[in-house]
Amino acid sequence: MSTGQPNQQSLTGYYRWHARIYDLTRWAFLFGRRRLVQRAAGHVKKPGRILEIGCGTGKNLVHLAEAFPQAEVIGLDLSQDMLDRARPKMERFGKRVSLLHQAYDAPVAGEVKFDLIVFSYSLSMINPGYDEVLKICQQDLSPQGVVAVVDFHESRWAWFRRWMGVNHVRMEGQVLACLRRDFPALLCQVHHGYGDLWRYVLFLGRPVI
Ligand SMILES: C[S@@+](CC[C@H](N)C(=O)[O-])C[C@H]1O[C@@H](n2cnc3c(N)ncnc32)[C@H](O)[C@@H]1O
């Protein structure tokens, strides 16, 4: 596995333990994941290939495979521990859904590009490197493809931003700024989590051709 992005080793260490409690705990704060797949389905008709970067334990892969029954779905993640949790959930889809154990530090599409690339709460953990990752994504998307992102946006509470930093999450508006700069938007919504404790973003955009 490449270690081109400097925080990769600490992330794999973090998820070695967190993979065990991930599905039990994350439903309580990773909001908007199901909604993102539903919104994407409104913009991407019959995609041939779908990629999720940082697929973790595979919750979105299941929803993507169900929402797009004709599509090949690939989940990529740098944590083997997270992928080990995802694998049993993929069995019912057979060869149509596959998992890649690697960091996203180079294009993976080959000749047939992806019609939909999903980032669900992964970009806010790639620090530094989220902007390079989005440039790689531009290369992996087909010209009519869509990038779909749900992620932490920001919090006005410094103690909360610090706590999220302990959990490898940077929430200073950097992800949305980069998305807006690099991808013409089809959808851009900012929502609140637990009153105004934090805000999260749903974004759909096209690659720049
Ligand atoms: C918060 S989890 C999100 C998992 C899943 N997408 C979800 O919504 O439940 C972030 C995931 O991104 C992965 N990740 C972080 N940086 C990555 C990178 N550079 N390349 C591939 N995966 C990465 C982590 O290993 C982790 O599984």
Coordinates of C-alpha atoms and ligand atoms in Angstrom, one line a residue:
M1 CA 0.0 0.0 0.0
S2 CA 1.3 3.5 -0.9
T3 CA 1.9 6.0 1.9
G4 CA 2.0 9.1 -0.4
Q5 CA -0.6 10.9 1.8
P6 CA 1.1 11.5 5.2
N7 CA -1.8 10.6 7.5
Q8 CA -2.4 7.2 6.0
Q9 CA -0.6 5.2 8.6
S10 CA -2.3 6.9 11.5
L11 CA -5.7 6.4 9.8
T12 CA -5.1 2.7 9.4
G13 CA -4.1 2.5 13.0
Y14 CA -7.2 4.4 14.1
Y15 CA -9.5 2.1 12.2
R16 CA -7.8 -1.0 13.5
W17 CA -9.9 -0.5 16.6
H18 CA -12.7 1.7 15.4
A19 CA -13.7 -0.8 12.7
R20 CA -15.1 -3.0 15.5
I21 CA -17.6 -0.4 16.7
Y22 CA -18.0 1.5 13.4
D23 CA -21.5 0.3 12.4
L24 CA -22.8 0.4 16.0
T25 CA -21.8 4.0 16.5
R26 CA -21.6 6.0 13.2
W27 CA -25.4 6.0 12.4
A28 CA -25.6 8.6 15.2
F29 CA -23.6 11.3 13.4
L30 CA -22.7 10.4 9.8
F31 CA -25.9 12.0 8.5
G32 CA -27.1 12.2 4.9
R33 CA -25.5 9.1 3.5
R34 CA -28.7 7.4 2.3
R35 CA -30.0 10.8 1.0
L36 CA -26.8 11.2 -1.0
V37 CA -27.4 8.0 -2.9
Q38 CA -31.1 9.0 -3.5
R39 CA -30.0 12.4 -4.8
A40 CA -27.3 10.9 -7.0
A41 CA -30.0 8.5 -8.5
G42 CA -31.9 11.7 -9.6
H43 CA -28.9 12.8 -11.7
V44 CA -27.1 9.7 -12.9
K45 CA -29.3 7.4 -15.1
K46 CA -28.2 3.8 -15.5
P47 CA -24.5 4.2 -14.6
G48 CA -22.2 1.5 -15.9
R49 CA -19.5 1.9 -13.2
I50 CA -19.5 3.3 -9.7
L51 CA -16.6 3.9 -7.3
E52 CA -16.7 4.8 -3.6
I53 CA -13.5 6.2 -2.2
G54 CA -13.1 5.4 1.5
C55 CA -16.0 2.9 1.4
G56 CA -15.3 1.7 5.0
T57 CA -17.6 -1.0 6.2
G58 CA -19.7 -0.9 3.0
K59 CA -23.0 0.7 4.1
N60 CA -23.0 2.9 1.0
L61 CA -21.9 0.1 -1.3
V62 CA -25.0 -1.8 -0.4
H63 CA -27.3 1.2 -1.0
L64 CA -25.5 1.9 -4.3
A65 CA -25.7 -1.7 -5.5
E66 CA -29.4 -1.7 -4.7
A67 CA -30.2 1.7 -6.2
F68 CA -28.2 0.9 -9.4
P69 CA -28.8 -2.9 -10.1
Q70 CA -27.1 -2.8 -13.5
A71 CA -23.9 -1.1 -12.3
E72 CA -20.5 -2.5 -11.4
V73 CA -19.7 -1.1 -8.0
I74 CA -16.2 -0.8 -6.6
G75 CA -15.3 0.2 -3.0
L76 CA -11.8 1.4 -2.3
D77 CA -10.3 1.9 1.1
L78 CA -6.9 2.0 2.7
S79 CA -8.0 0.2 5.9
Q80 CA -8.0 -3.6 5.6
D81 CA -9.9 -3.7 9.0
M82 CA -12.7 -1.7 7.5
L83 CA -12.8 -3.8 4.3
D84 CA -13.0 -7.0 6.4
R85 CA -16.3 -5.7 7.8
A86 CA -17.6 -4.7 4.4
R87 CA -16.8 -8.0 2.6
P88 CA -19.6 -10.2 4.0
K89 CA -22.2 -7.6 3.1
M90 CA -21.1 -7.7 -0.5
E91 CA -21.5 -11.5 -1.0
R92 CA -25.1 -11.3 -2.1
F93 CA -24.1 -9.1 -5.1
G94 CA -21.6 -11.6 -6.5
K95 CA -18.9 -10.3 -8.9
R96 CA -20.8 -7.1 -9.5
V97 CA -19.4 -5.5 -6.3
S98 CA -15.7 -5.6 -5.5
L99 CA -13.3 -4.1 -3.0
L100 CA -9.9 -2.6 -3.5
H101 CA -7.4 -2.3 -0.7
Q102 CA -5.3 0.8 -1.4
A103 CA -5.1 4.5 -0.9
Y104 CA -6.6 6.7 -3.5
D105 CA -3.4 8.3 -4.7
A106 CA -3.6 7.6 -8.5
P107 CA -6.4 7.0 -11.0
V108 CA -7.9 3.5 -10.9
A109 CA -10.4 3.5 -13.8
G110 CA -8.3 2.4 -16.7
E111 CA -10.0 2.8 -20.1
V112 CA -13.6 2.7 -18.8
K113 CA -14.2 5.6 -16.6
F114 CA -16.7 5.9 -13.7
D115 CA -20.1 7.4 -14.1
L116 CA -20.4 8.1 -10.4
I117 CA -17.7 8.6 -7.8
V118 CA -18.9 8.8 -4.1
F119 CA -17.0 10.3 -1.2
S120 CA -18.9 9.8 2.1
Y121 CA -17.2 11.2 5.1
S122 CA -13.7 10.4 3.7
L123 CA -12.5 13.8 2.2
S124 CA -12.6 15.5 5.6
M125 CA -10.1 12.8 6.9
I126 CA -7.6 13.2 4.0
N127 CA -5.4 16.0 5.5
P128 CA -3.3 17.0 3.7
G129 CA -4.3 15.6 0.3
Y130 CA -8.0 16.1 -0.2
D131 CA -7.4 18.6 -3.1
E132 CA -5.0 16.2 -4.9
V133 CA -7.6 13.4 -4.3
L134 CA -10.3 15.5 -6.0
K135 CA -7.9 16.1 -9.0
I136 CA -7.4 12.3 -9.3
C137 CA -11.2 11.9 -9.2
Q138 CA -11.5 14.3 -12.2
Q139 CA -9.3 11.9 -14.2
D140 CA -11.4 8.9 -13.1
L141 CA -14.8 10.3 -14.0
S142 CA -16.4 10.0 -17.4
P143 CA -17.2 13.3 -19.1
Q144 CA -20.9 13.0 -18.2
G145 CA -20.0 11.5 -14.8
V146 CA -21.0 12.8 -11.4
V147 CA -19.1 13.2 -8.1
A148 CA -21.3 12.8 -5.0
V149 CA -20.0 14.0 -1.6
V150 CA -21.5 13.9 1.9
D151 CA -19.1 15.2 4.6
F152 CA -18.6 17.3 7.6
H153 CA -18.5 21.0 6.7
E154 CA -17.7 23.1 9.7
S155 CA -18.5 23.9 13.3
R156 CA -18.5 27.3 15.1
W157 CA -17.4 25.5 18.3
A158 CA -13.6 25.4 18.7
W159 CA -13.8 22.6 21.3
F160 CA -15.8 20.5 18.9
R161 CA -13.5 21.1 16.0
R162 CA -10.6 20.1 18.3
W163 CA -12.4 16.9 19.4
M164 CA -13.0 16.0 15.7
G165 CA -9.4 16.7 15.0
V166 CA -8.5 14.0 17.6
N167 CA -10.6 11.7 15.4
H168 CA -8.7 12.7 12.2
V169 CA -11.5 14.9 10.9
R170 CA -10.8 18.5 9.8
M171 CA -14.0 20.6 9.5
E172 CA -13.1 24.1 8.5
G173 CA -15.1 24.4 5.3
Q174 CA -12.1 23.2 3.2
V175 CA -13.9 20.3 1.4
L176 CA -16.8 22.4 0.1
A177 CA -14.4 25.2 -1.0
C178 CA -12.4 22.8 -3.0
L179 CA -15.5 21.1 -4.5
R180 CA -17.0 24.4 -5.5
R181 CA -13.7 25.5 -7.1
D182 CA -13.2 22.2 -9.1
F183 CA -16.6 20.8 -10.0
P184 CA -19.6 22.7 -11.4
A185 CA -22.4 22.0 -8.9
L186 CA -25.6 20.1 -9.6
L187 CA -26.6 20.2 -6.0
C188 CA -25.0 21.9 -3.0
Q189 CA -26.8 21.8 0.4
V190 CA -25.5 22.6 3.9
H191 CA -27.5 20.9 6.8
H192 CA -27.2 21.1 10.5
G193 CA -26.3 18.3 12.9
Y194 CA -27.7 18.3 16.5
G195 CA -29.0 21.9 16.4
D196 CA -25.9 23.9 15.4
L197 CA -23.2 21.7 16.8
W198 CA -21.9 21.1 13.3
R199 CA -22.9 21.5 9.6
Y200 CA -22.5 18.9 6.9
V201 CA -22.7 19.2 3.2
L202 CA -24.3 17.3 0.4
F203 CA -22.7 18.0 -3.0
L204 CA -23.2 16.7 -6.5
G205 CA -21.0 18.0 -9.3
R206 CA -19.7 17.3 -12.8
P207 CA -16.0 17.1 -13.8
V208 CA -14.5 20.0 -15.8
I209 CA -14.0 18.8 -19.3
Ligands
LIG1 C1 -15.4 8.0 8.2 S1 -15.0 6.6 7.2 C2 -16.3 6.6 6.0 C3 -16.7 5.2 5.6 C4 -17.9 5.1 4.7 N1 -17.7 5.9 3.5 C5 -19.1 5.6 5.4 O1 -19.7 6.6 4.9 O2 -19.5 5.0 6.4 C6 -13.6 7.2 6.2 C7 -13.0 6.0 5.5 O3 -12.1 6.6 4.5 C8 -10.9 5.8 4.4 N2 -9.8 6.6 3.9 C9 -9.3 7.7 4.4 N3 -8.3 8.2 3.6 C10 -8.3 7.4 2.5 C11 -7.5 7.4 1.3 N4 -6.5 8.3 1.1 N5 -7.7 6.4 0.4 C12 -8.6 5.5 0.6 N6 -9.4 5.4 1.7 C13 -9.2 6.4 2.7 C14 -10.7 5.3 5.9 O4 -9.9 4.2 5.9 C15 -12.2 5.1 6.3 O5 -12.6 3.7 6.1

